[in-house]
Amino acid sequence: ENISGTVSGLNGAANIQIRYGAGKTQFVSPNVKGFYHIDNLPQNVSYTLTPISPTTPPNIFRFDKSSLVIPAGNGDKSDANFAATQQVIMSGNVSVQGKAVKGVTVSLEEFSFIKTTTDSHGNYSVWVPMGVTITPKATHPYFSFADGPSAGHPADFTQSWSTAVVKVSGHVLLNGGGLKNVTLTVSPKGAVTLTATTDASGFYALTVTTDDTPNLYSFVVTPALTGYTFSPKSQTFSMSSGVTKNFTAIPNKWSVSGTVTSNSKGLSGVEIDFTINGGAVHKDFTNSKGVYTLTGVPFGASVLITPKKTGFSFTPTNITFTMGNANLPGQDFSTN
């Protein structure tokens, strides 16, 4: 059998390896026009053709297919073709505020199969097509880097990244639903305070840059809203803790108190009914001095207070209000 074909783009700088039979191997070099030919091959066996690039610059090539299989009994084949693209080395370093970033994936937007990863020193090296327009990209689970320039490169070149951002986001929840208008703050020492506010679903997003904090590897996110405490009180971004930071809001709780009087004297045994947010009724009774107290009323709650005692009517008949961010005394009633 005879096998022939062309390898375009080579400039005569590669070999074709042919494997067949019981581990037999044969090599052929394309001529200056990229043409190759092998004859007198055994019949009725399968062949695997593999283009082999030199391993040293300046003639490093990538091929359109890594190998070509010709099944047994196929007969002569004259179109066993390959296309080669000459490669150059793109190398560089990825760092943030002078500190190397390990585990950054460096790739090309135009050639998704070309990628590598930075080592513990932030260094990388990868072969890329020579003389074509490329867009180097650096991606990381936590850091975001600006894309490199798109350009054609005739020789080995360097592409490095040293400016990054961290995109932190999450939700602030109250009773399982989102809490609006919570302010999330990144306030590094000596830097301008950076804030974001939750929307109606409790979602927020913060983009923290190298200009916002002296340590982009570790900064604190703190939620705040009048009337609430939060769990946790704050969270620290770090390389091991991730960029999703969720918080649970806990309303501050306060007491409501007052006095029920009859002819200016405290009236004991008056039932005080409290309805909070339209829910179940909580009951208390005035003491010997006519005083009542309800504790644990959450900030922002809608409260209805109604006094009851057989044979008495009260002024006012009830009191309604929205609970503020402090204890609320002086919710008084009187009867004649």
PDB file of C-alpha atoms in Angstrom, residues 59-231:
ATOM      1  CA  ASN A  59      10.101  25.523  14.911  1.00  0.00           C
ATOM      2  CA  ILE A  60       7.446  24.344  17.378  1.00  0.00           C
ATOM      3  CA  PHE A  61       4.164  23.352  15.715  1.00  0.00           C
ATOM      4  CA  ARG A  62       0.617  22.481  16.707  1.00  0.00           C
ATOM      5  CA  PHE A  63      -1.366  20.266  14.314  1.00  0.00           C
ATOM      6  CA  ASP A  64      -5.034  20.329  13.381  1.00  0.00           C
ATOM      7  CA  LYS A  65      -5.318  16.687  14.474  1.00  0.00           C
ATOM      8  CA  SER A  66      -3.055  14.724  16.747  1.00  0.00           C
ATOM      9  CA  SER A  67      -3.236  11.562  14.630  1.00  0.00           C
ATOM     10  CA  LEU A  68      -4.986   9.955  11.674  1.00  0.00           C
ATOM     11  CA  VAL A  69      -6.083   6.297  11.575  1.00  0.00           C
ATOM     12  CA  ILE A  70      -6.327   4.453   8.255  1.00  0.00           C
ATOM     13  CA  PRO A  71      -8.332   1.225   8.725  1.00  0.00           C
ATOM     14  CA  ALA A  72      -7.074  -2.103   7.330  1.00  0.00           C
ATOM     15  CA  GLY A  73      -8.095  -2.849   3.751  1.00  0.00           C
ATOM     16  CA  ASN A  74      -8.499   0.799   2.900  1.00  0.00           C
ATOM     17  CA  GLY A  75      -6.033   0.580   0.024  1.00  0.00           C
ATOM     18  CA  ASP A  76      -3.783   3.387  -1.110  1.00  0.00           C
ATOM     19  CA  LYS A  77      -4.439   6.730   0.551  1.00  0.00           C
ATOM     20  CA  SER A  78      -3.275   9.983  -0.990  1.00  0.00           C
ATOM     21  CA  ASP A  79      -5.038  12.526   1.231  1.00  0.00           C
ATOM     22  CA  ALA A  80      -3.514  11.859   4.646  1.00  0.00           C
ATOM     23  CA  ASN A  81      -3.179  15.585   5.241  1.00  0.00           C
ATOM     24  CA  PHE A  82      -2.337  17.695   8.278  1.00  0.00           C
ATOM     25  CA  ALA A  83      -2.237  21.440   8.906  1.00  0.00           C
ATOM     26  CA  ALA A  84       0.468  22.872  11.156  1.00  0.00           C
ATOM     27  CA  THR A  85       0.553  26.192  12.977  1.00  0.00           C
ATOM     28  CA  GLN A  86       3.880  27.475  14.220  1.00  0.00           C
ATOM     29  CA  GLN A  87       3.970  28.213  17.951  1.00  0.00           C
ATOM     30  CA  VAL A  88       5.674  30.782  20.160  1.00  0.00           C
ATOM     31  CA  ILE A  89       5.975  30.896  23.935  1.00  0.00           C
ATOM     32  CA  MET A  90       3.733  33.185  25.952  1.00  0.00           C
ATOM     33  CA  SER A  91       4.993  33.394  29.520  1.00  0.00           C
ATOM     34  CA  GLY A  92       4.557  35.712  32.449  1.00  0.00           C
ATOM     35  CA  ASN A  93       3.513  36.153  36.045  1.00  0.00           C
ATOM     36  CA  VAL A  94       0.261  36.800  37.902  1.00  0.00           C
ATOM     37  CA  SER A  95       0.414  38.702  41.170  1.00  0.00           C
ATOM     38  CA  VAL A  96      -1.793  40.858  43.371  1.00  0.00           C
ATOM     39  CA  GLN A  97      -0.223  43.722  45.295  1.00  0.00           C
ATOM     40  CA  GLY A  98       3.171  42.115  44.781  1.00  0.00           C
ATOM     41  CA  LYS A  99       2.078  38.681  46.004  1.00  0.00           C
ATOM     42  CA  ALA A 100       2.120  35.739  43.588  1.00  0.00           C
ATOM     43  CA  VAL A 101      -1.227  34.097  42.799  1.00  0.00           C
ATOM     44  CA  LYS A 102      -1.160  30.326  42.399  1.00  0.00           C
ATOM     45  CA  GLY A 103      -3.801  28.409  40.446  1.00  0.00           C
ATOM     46  CA  VAL A 104      -4.670  31.101  37.896  1.00  0.00           C
ATOM     47  CA  THR A 105      -5.785  29.587  34.592  1.00  0.00           C
ATOM     48  CA  VAL A 106      -4.154  31.370  31.656  1.00  0.00           C
ATOM     49  CA  SER A 107      -5.923  30.733  28.355  1.00  0.00           C
ATOM     50  CA  LEU A 108      -6.702  32.222  24.958  1.00  0.00           C
ATOM     51  CA  GLU A 109     -10.185  33.378  24.058  1.00  0.00           C
ATOM     52  CA  GLU A 110      -9.688  32.316  20.436  1.00  0.00           C
ATOM     53  CA  PHE A 111      -8.194  28.880  21.244  1.00  0.00           C
ATOM     54  CA  SER A 112     -10.078  27.337  24.177  1.00  0.00           C
ATOM     55  CA  PHE A 113      -7.921  24.189  24.148  1.00  0.00           C
ATOM     56  CA  ILE A 114      -4.770  26.201  24.942  1.00  0.00           C
ATOM     57  CA  LYS A 115      -4.442  26.775  28.666  1.00  0.00           C
ATOM     58  CA  THR A 116      -2.103  26.375  31.588  1.00  0.00           C
ATOM     59  CA  THR A 117      -2.001  27.217  35.309  1.00  0.00           C
ATOM     60  CA  THR A 118       0.290  29.440  37.335  1.00  0.00           C
ATOM     61  CA  ASP A 119       2.640  27.749  39.789  1.00  0.00           C
ATOM     62  CA  SER A 120       3.295  28.683  43.439  1.00  0.00           C
ATOM     63  CA  HIS A 121       5.386  31.635  42.258  1.00  0.00           C
ATOM     64  CA  GLY A 122       2.622  32.909  39.983  1.00  0.00           C
ATOM     65  CA  ASN A 123       4.582  31.962  36.860  1.00  0.00           C
ATOM     66  CA  TYR A 124       3.291  30.247  33.732  1.00  0.00           C
ATOM     67  CA  SER A 125       4.448  29.333  30.243  1.00  0.00           C
ATOM     68  CA  VAL A 126       2.366  28.130  27.312  1.00  0.00           C
ATOM     69  CA  TRP A 127       2.761  27.621  23.570  1.00  0.00           C
ATOM     70  CA  VAL A 128       0.476  29.804  21.450  1.00  0.00           C
ATOM     71  CA  PRO A 129      -0.007  30.200  17.665  1.00  0.00           C
ATOM     72  CA  MET A 130       2.476  32.572  16.078  1.00  0.00           C
ATOM     73  CA  GLY A 131       1.372  35.683  14.216  1.00  0.00           C
ATOM     74  CA  VAL A 132      -2.368  35.437  14.912  1.00  0.00           C
ATOM     75  CA  THR A 133      -4.650  37.722  16.885  1.00  0.00           C
ATOM     76  CA  ILE A 134      -5.160  36.394  20.408  1.00  0.00           C
ATOM     77  CA  THR A 135      -6.765  37.566  23.640  1.00  0.00           C
ATOM     78  CA  PRO A 136      -4.896  36.252  26.693  1.00  0.00           C
ATOM     79  CA  LYS A 137      -7.176  35.667  29.688  1.00  0.00           C
ATOM     80  CA  ALA A 138      -6.413  35.019  33.348  1.00  0.00           C
ATOM     81  CA  THR A 139      -9.182  33.414  35.414  1.00  0.00           C
ATOM     82  CA  HIS A 140      -9.326  32.455  39.068  1.00  0.00           C
ATOM     83  CA  PRO A 141     -12.097  31.262  41.445  1.00  0.00           C
ATOM     84  CA  TYR A 142     -11.866  34.490  43.481  1.00  0.00           C
ATOM     85  CA  PHE A 143      -9.768  37.081  41.650  1.00  0.00           C
ATOM     86  CA  SER A 144     -10.867  38.694  38.395  1.00  0.00           C
ATOM     87  CA  PHE A 145      -8.155  40.020  36.092  1.00  0.00           C
ATOM     88  CA  ALA A 146      -8.448  42.413  33.174  1.00  0.00           C
ATOM     89  CA  ASP A 147      -7.934  40.679  29.842  1.00  0.00           C
ATOM     90  CA  GLY A 148      -4.635  41.121  28.043  1.00  0.00           C
ATOM     91  CA  PRO A 149      -4.405  42.922  24.695  1.00  0.00           C
ATOM     92  CA  SER A 150      -5.379  41.253  21.441  1.00  0.00           C
ATOM     93  CA  ALA A 151      -2.373  41.213  19.125  1.00  0.00           C
ATOM     94  CA  GLY A 152      -0.377  39.216  16.624  1.00  0.00           C
ATOM     95  CA  HIS A 153       2.970  38.035  17.994  1.00  0.00           C
ATOM     96  CA  PRO A 154       5.854  37.115  15.666  1.00  0.00           C
ATOM     97  CA  ALA A 155       8.087  35.764  18.450  1.00  0.00           C
ATOM     98  CA  ASP A 156       8.063  34.666  22.077  1.00  0.00           C
ATOM     99  CA  PHE A 157       6.440  37.268  24.306  1.00  0.00           C
ATOM    100  CA  THR A 158       5.378  38.049  27.868  1.00  0.00           C
ATOM    101  CA  GLN A 159       1.880  38.690  29.185  1.00  0.00           C
ATOM    102  CA  SER A 160       1.526  39.377  32.894  1.00  0.00           C
ATOM    103  CA  TRP A 161      -1.283  40.465  35.202  1.00  0.00           C
ATOM    104  CA  SER A 162      -0.905  42.509  38.383  1.00  0.00           C
ATOM    105  CA  THR A 163      -4.253  44.312  38.759  1.00  0.00           C
ATOM    106  CA  ALA A 164      -7.225  42.369  40.073  1.00  0.00           C
ATOM    107  CA  VAL A 165     -10.627  42.716  41.684  1.00  0.00           C
ATOM    108  CA  VAL A 166     -12.606  40.477  44.023  1.00  0.00           C
ATOM    109  CA  LYS A 167     -16.345  40.271  43.439  1.00  0.00           C
ATOM    110  CA  VAL A 168     -18.128  39.480  46.708  1.00  0.00           C
ATOM    111  CA  SER A 169     -21.883  38.928  46.758  1.00  0.00           C
ATOM    112  CA  GLY A 170     -24.601  37.301  48.806  1.00  0.00           C
ATOM    113  CA  HIS A 171     -27.943  37.747  50.515  1.00  0.00           C
ATOM    114  CA  VAL A 172     -29.122  39.182  53.798  1.00  0.00           C
ATOM    115  CA  LEU A 173     -32.186  37.285  54.996  1.00  0.00           C
ATOM    116  CA  LEU A 174     -34.852  38.008  57.591  1.00  0.00           C
ATOM    117  CA  ASN A 175     -37.187  35.142  58.496  1.00  0.00           C
ATOM    118  CA  GLY A 176     -36.228  33.378  55.273  1.00  0.00           C
ATOM    119  CA  GLY A 177     -36.907  36.376  53.023  1.00  0.00           C
ATOM    120  CA  GLY A 178     -34.654  39.125  51.718  1.00  0.00           C
ATOM    121  CA  LEU A 179     -34.071  42.257  53.803  1.00  0.00           C
ATOM    122  CA  LYS A 180     -33.836  45.503  51.845  1.00  0.00           C
ATOM    123  CA  ASN A 181     -31.554  48.500  52.523  1.00  0.00           C
ATOM    124  CA  VAL A 182     -28.877  46.688  54.517  1.00  0.00           C
ATOM    125  CA  THR A 183     -25.521  48.411  54.008  1.00  0.00           C
ATOM    126  CA  LEU A 184     -22.559  46.088  53.438  1.00  0.00           C
ATOM    127  CA  THR A 185     -19.244  47.774  54.154  1.00  0.00           C
ATOM    128  CA  VAL A 186     -15.607  47.059  53.371  1.00  0.00           C
ATOM    129  CA  SER A 187     -13.621  49.486  55.486  1.00  0.00           C
ATOM    130  CA  PRO A 188      -9.912  48.685  55.484  1.00  0.00           C
ATOM    131  CA  LYS A 189      -7.630  50.742  57.659  1.00  0.00           C
ATOM    132  CA  GLY A 190      -6.339  53.754  55.796  1.00  0.00           C
ATOM    133  CA  ALA A 191      -8.612  53.250  52.789  1.00  0.00           C
ATOM    134  CA  VAL A 192     -11.853  54.773  51.583  1.00  0.00           C
ATOM    135  CA  THR A 193     -14.958  52.962  52.832  1.00  0.00           C
ATOM    136  CA  LEU A 194     -16.603  50.838  50.145  1.00  0.00           C
ATOM    137  CA  THR A 195     -20.327  50.080  50.475  1.00  0.00           C
ATOM    138  CA  ALA A 196     -23.216  48.316  48.752  1.00  0.00           C
ATOM    139  CA  THR A 197     -26.901  48.105  49.664  1.00  0.00           C
ATOM    140  CA  THR A 198     -29.222  45.105  49.477  1.00  0.00           C
ATOM    141  CA  ASP A 199     -32.124  45.189  47.039  1.00  0.00           C
ATOM    142  CA  ALA A 200     -35.686  43.998  47.649  1.00  0.00           C
ATOM    143  CA  SER A 201     -34.539  40.354  47.520  1.00  0.00           C
ATOM    144  CA  GLY A 202     -31.759  40.990  50.046  1.00  0.00           C
ATOM    145  CA  PHE A 203     -29.063  40.646  47.386  1.00  0.00           C
ATOM    146  CA  TYR A 204     -25.900  42.732  47.306  1.00  0.00           C
ATOM    147  CA  ALA A 205     -22.688  42.778  45.274  1.00  0.00           C
ATOM    148  CA  LEU A 206     -19.353  44.406  46.069  1.00  0.00           C
ATOM    149  CA  THR A 207     -16.451  44.774  43.670  1.00  0.00           C
ATOM    150  CA  VAL A 208     -13.294  45.303  45.711  1.00  0.00           C
ATOM    151  CA  THR A 209     -10.202  46.505  43.850  1.00  0.00           C
ATOM    152  CA  THR A 210      -6.539  46.726  44.717  1.00  0.00           C
ATOM    153  CA  ASP A 211      -7.112  50.461  45.245  1.00  0.00           C
ATOM    154  CA  ASP A 212      -9.839  49.852  47.829  1.00  0.00           C
ATOM    155  CA  THR A 213      -7.836  47.830  50.325  1.00  0.00           C
ATOM    156  CA  PRO A 214      -4.183  47.362  51.231  1.00  0.00           C
ATOM    157  CA  ASN A 215      -4.786  43.605  51.351  1.00  0.00           C
ATOM    158  CA  LEU A 216      -6.988  42.214  48.603  1.00  0.00           C
ATOM    159  CA  TYR A 217      -6.227  38.736  49.947  1.00  0.00           C
ATOM    160  CA  SER A 218      -8.072  39.418  53.211  1.00  0.00           C
ATOM    161  CA  PHE A 219     -10.724  42.022  53.928  1.00  0.00           C
ATOM    162  CA  VAL A 220     -13.836  42.185  56.112  1.00  0.00           C
ATOM    163  CA  VAL A 221     -17.449  42.607  54.959  1.00  0.00           C
ATOM    164  CA  THR A 222     -19.808  43.991  57.634  1.00  0.00           C
ATOM    165  CA  PRO A 223     -23.614  44.419  57.385  1.00  0.00           C
ATOM    166  CA  ALA A 224     -25.505  47.213  59.139  1.00  0.00           C
ATOM    167  CA  LEU A 225     -29.126  48.397  59.359  1.00  0.00           C
ATOM    168  CA  THR A 226     -30.775  50.300  62.173  1.00  0.00           C
ATOM    169  CA  GLY A 227     -32.782  47.984  64.406  1.00  0.00           C
ATOM    170  CA  TYR A 228     -30.959  44.776  63.501  1.00  0.00           C
ATOM    171  CA  THR A 229     -27.999  42.701  64.521  1.00  0.00           C
ATOM    172  CA  PHE A 230     -26.535  40.129  62.134  1.00  0.00           C
ATOM    173  CA  SER A 231     -25.261  36.586  62.192  1.00  0.00           C
TER     174      SER A 231
END
